[in-house]
Amino acid sequence: MFATIKRMIAPGSGKGDEGQVLSNWAKAGGHAYKTVRDKDGGGHVVQVEDQDWRVEWGTSQRSYIHGKELRFRSETKLSPDVQILLVSRVLAHTLETEVFSSFTNAMQTQVDNTLPDEMRWLPMHPRVTLTEPAVLAKRFVVLSNAETVARRWLDDDLLSVLEEAATTWWTDTLTLVMTVNRGRLTIRMPGQPLEESQLDAVGRLCSQATRSLRAAALSSSSG
């Protein structure tokens, strides 16, 4: 199954009817599905009611994601001031290079505020040290302006799901960015092509990340 996921999320691996894939996936899971229209051509939304998160597919909102974009979003109940970024080291290096290029080409004295939040955070926020599991420490980067909250988020349950992702479908070549900002978790990745097993895998990651964030929010408010 995961070999299929890797093939489906690899750049240039083909095209499909993403709306139909999302509709079938939503129907199989008992989720609400709808098509939305806007000036950019519209897209599709799946609401996962029982776990209170949603999937969005449509025009890319980020320059580093070409074509269509797939987003998983949830409200975390964390303070809106908490900012967390989780990304592969390979992608972090790519984005850092783009930030540096933007900075030097414009001869600026500060980071460009027009850049996406996650790109501006790369030179701004300290790294949260990852030691275990080894595959995560080797391949991923976590940055945050609230290290204590970030460490509470990275609980054993989330680390287990992240390790599964890192050893099955979340490859170094995959453009996937996970952020927490203004109380919302967002997972972004290329939206073409799609496969239901891919949605299942990223959905498991979103579900656990959301549960762990809400637990971290509860712990922060009580402690």
Coordinates of C-alpha atoms in Angstrom, one line a residue:
M1 CA 0.0 0.0 0.0
F2 CA 2.7 2.5 1.0
A3 CA 4.6 1.8 -2.2
T4 CA 1.5 3.0 -4.0
I5 CA 1.3 6.1 -1.8
K6 CA 4.9 7.0 -2.6
R7 CA 4.2 6.6 -6.3
M8 CA 1.1 8.7 -6.2
I9 CA 2.6 11.6 -4.3
A10 CA 5.8 11.7 -6.4
P11 CA 6.1 14.8 -8.6
G12 CA 5.1 14.1 -12.2
S13 CA 3.6 10.7 -11.5
G14 CA 0.4 11.4 -13.5
K15 CA -3.0 13.0 -13.2
G16 CA -6.4 11.8 -12.0
D17 CA -9.8 13.0 -11.1
E18 CA -9.0 14.4 -7.6
G19 CA -12.6 15.4 -7.0
Q20 CA -13.8 11.9 -7.5
V21 CA -11.0 10.5 -5.3
L22 CA -11.9 12.8 -2.5
S23 CA -15.6 12.1 -2.9
N24 CA -15.1 8.3 -2.8
W25 CA -12.8 8.7 0.2
A26 CA -15.3 10.9 2.0
K27 CA -18.2 8.5 1.3
A28 CA -16.2 5.4 2.5
G29 CA -15.4 7.2 5.8
G30 CA -18.8 8.7 6.3
H31 CA -17.5 12.2 5.9
A32 CA -19.2 15.3 4.5
Y33 CA -18.0 16.3 1.0
K34 CA -18.7 19.4 -1.1
T35 CA -17.4 21.2 -4.1
V36 CA -16.6 24.9 -3.7
R37 CA -16.4 27.6 -6.4
D38 CA -14.2 30.7 -6.3
K39 CA -12.4 33.1 -8.6
D40 CA -9.4 30.7 -8.8
G41 CA -11.4 27.8 -10.1
G42 CA -12.7 26.3 -6.8
G43 CA -11.9 23.0 -5.2
H44 CA -13.2 20.4 -2.8
V45 CA -13.7 20.1 0.9
V46 CA -14.1 17.1 3.1
Q47 CA -15.3 17.6 6.7
V48 CA -14.3 14.8 9.1
E49 CA -16.9 15.5 11.7
D50 CA -16.2 12.9 14.3
Q51 CA -12.6 14.1 14.7
D52 CA -13.2 17.8 13.9
W53 CA -10.8 18.4 11.1
R54 CA -11.1 19.0 7.4
V55 CA -9.4 18.4 4.1
E56 CA -9.2 21.1 1.5
W57 CA -8.1 20.7 -2.2
G58 CA -7.7 23.6 -4.5
T59 CA -5.3 26.3 -5.9
S60 CA -1.9 26.3 -4.2
Q61 CA -1.4 29.0 -1.5
R62 CA 2.3 28.5 -1.4
S63 CA 5.0 29.2 -4.1
Y64 CA 6.8 26.0 -3.2
I65 CA 3.8 23.9 -4.0
H66 CA 3.1 23.9 -7.8
G67 CA -0.3 23.2 -9.3
K68 CA -3.0 22.2 -6.8
E69 CA -2.5 22.0 -3.1
L70 CA -3.9 19.5 -0.5
R71 CA -4.4 20.8 3.0
F72 CA -5.4 19.1 6.2
R73 CA -6.6 21.6 8.9
S74 CA -7.8 21.5 12.5
E75 CA -8.4 23.8 15.4
T76 CA -6.0 22.9 18.2
K77 CA -7.2 25.1 21.2
L78 CA -3.6 26.2 21.6
S79 CA -2.8 29.9 22.3
P80 CA -2.8 31.8 19.0
D81 CA 0.7 33.0 19.9
V82 CA 2.2 29.5 19.7
Q83 CA 4.1 28.8 16.4
I84 CA 5.5 25.4 15.4
L85 CA 7.0 24.1 12.2
L86 CA 7.8 20.5 11.4
V87 CA 9.4 19.8 8.1
S88 CA 12.0 17.4 6.6
R89 CA 15.6 18.6 6.7
V90 CA 15.8 18.4 2.9
L91 CA 12.8 20.7 2.5
A92 CA 14.0 23.0 5.3
H93 CA 17.3 23.5 3.4
T94 CA 15.4 24.2 0.2
L95 CA 13.1 26.8 1.8
E96 CA 16.0 28.4 3.7
T97 CA 17.9 28.8 0.4
E98 CA 14.8 30.5 -1.1
V99 CA 14.5 32.8 1.9
F100 CA 18.2 33.7 1.7
S101 CA 17.9 34.3 -2.1
S102 CA 14.9 36.6 -1.5
F103 CA 16.7 38.4 1.3
T104 CA 19.9 39.1 -0.7
N105 CA 18.4 39.8 -4.1
A106 CA 16.2 42.6 -2.6
M107 CA 19.1 43.8 -0.4
Q108 CA 16.8 43.8 2.6
T109 CA 17.8 44.3 6.2
Q110 CA 15.0 42.1 7.5
V111 CA 13.1 39.0 6.5
D112 CA 10.5 39.7 3.8
N113 CA 7.0 39.9 5.5
T114 CA 5.4 38.8 2.2
L115 CA 7.0 35.3 2.6
P116 CA 4.8 32.6 4.1
D117 CA 4.9 32.3 7.8
E118 CA 6.8 29.0 7.8
M119 CA 9.5 30.4 5.6
R120 CA 10.0 33.4 7.8
W121 CA 10.1 31.2 10.9
L122 CA 13.2 29.2 9.6
P123 CA 15.7 32.0 10.5
M124 CA 13.6 33.3 13.4
H125 CA 12.6 30.4 15.6
P126 CA 15.0 28.1 17.6
R127 CA 15.1 24.4 16.8
V128 CA 13.5 21.9 19.2
T129 CA 16.0 19.1 19.6
L130 CA 14.9 15.7 18.5
T131 CA 16.7 12.7 19.8
E132 CA 14.3 9.8 19.5
P133 CA 13.2 8.0 17.4
A134 CA 16.5 8.1 15.5
V135 CA 14.8 8.3 12.1
L136 CA 13.0 11.5 13.1
A137 CA 16.1 13.1 14.6
K138 CA 18.0 12.4 11.4
R139 CA 15.5 13.4 8.9
F140 CA 13.2 16.1 10.4
V141 CA 13.4 19.6 11.8
V142 CA 11.1 21.1 14.4
L143 CA 11.2 24.9 15.2
S144 CA 9.0 26.8 17.7
N145 CA 8.7 30.0 19.6
A146 CA 7.3 27.9 22.5
E147 CA 9.6 24.9 23.1
T148 CA 7.8 23.6 26.1
V149 CA 4.5 23.4 24.2
A150 CA 6.2 21.8 21.2
R151 CA 7.8 19.2 23.4
R152 CA 4.4 18.4 25.0
W153 CA 3.0 18.1 21.5
L154 CA 5.7 15.6 20.5
D155 CA 4.3 12.9 22.8
D156 CA 4.8 9.2 22.4
D157 CA 1.7 8.7 20.4
L158 CA 2.6 11.4 17.9
L159 CA 6.2 10.3 17.7
S160 CA 5.0 6.8 16.9
V161 CA 2.8 8.0 14.0
L162 CA 5.6 10.3 12.7
E163 CA 8.0 7.4 12.8
E164 CA 5.6 5.2 10.8
A165 CA 5.2 8.0 8.3
A166 CA 8.9 8.6 8.0
T167 CA 9.6 4.9 7.3
T168 CA 6.8 4.3 4.9
W169 CA 5.5 7.3 2.8
W170 CA 7.0 10.6 4.1
T171 CA 10.1 10.6 1.9
D172 CA 12.8 13.3 1.6
T173 CA 11.5 14.2 -1.8
L174 CA 8.0 14.9 -0.6
T175 CA 7.0 18.5 -0.2
L176 CA 5.1 18.4 3.0
V177 CA 4.9 21.1 5.7
M178 CA 3.2 20.9 9.0
T179 CA 2.6 24.2 10.9
V180 CA 0.8 25.4 14.0
N181 CA -0.2 29.0 14.0
R182 CA -3.0 31.1 15.4
G183 CA -4.4 28.0 17.1
R184 CA -4.6 26.0 13.9
L185 CA -2.8 23.0 12.6
T186 CA -2.2 22.9 8.9
I187 CA -0.5 20.1 6.8
R188 CA 0.3 21.2 3.2
M189 CA 1.4 19.1 0.3
P190 CA 1.0 18.8 -3.5
G191 CA -2.5 18.0 -4.5
Q192 CA -2.0 16.1 -7.7
P193 CA -2.4 13.2 -8.1
L194 CA -4.4 11.8 -5.2
E195 CA -5.1 8.3 -4.0
E196 CA -7.5 7.2 -1.2
S197 CA -4.7 5.3 0.6
Q198 CA -2.6 8.6 0.6
L199 CA -5.5 10.4 2.2
D200 CA -5.8 7.7 4.8
A201 CA -2.1 7.9 5.7
V202 CA -2.0 11.7 6.0
G203 CA -5.4 11.6 7.8
R204 CA -3.9 9.4 10.5
L205 CA -1.1 11.9 10.9
C206 CA -3.5 14.8 11.1
S207 CA -5.7 13.0 13.6
Q208 CA -2.9 12.2 16.0
A209 CA -1.2 15.6 15.6
T210 CA -4.6 17.2 16.5
R211 CA -5.2 15.0 19.5
S212 CA -1.7 15.6 20.8
L213 CA -2.0 19.4 20.3
R214 CA -5.3 19.6 22.1
A215 CA -3.7 17.6 25.0
A216 CA -0.8 20.0 25.0
A217 CA -3.2 22.9 25.1
L218 CA -5.1 21.4 28.0
S219 CA -1.8 20.8 29.9
S220 CA -0.6 24.3 29.2
S221 CA -3.8 25.8 30.5
S222 CA -3.8 23.8 33.7
G223 CA -0.1 24.0 34.3

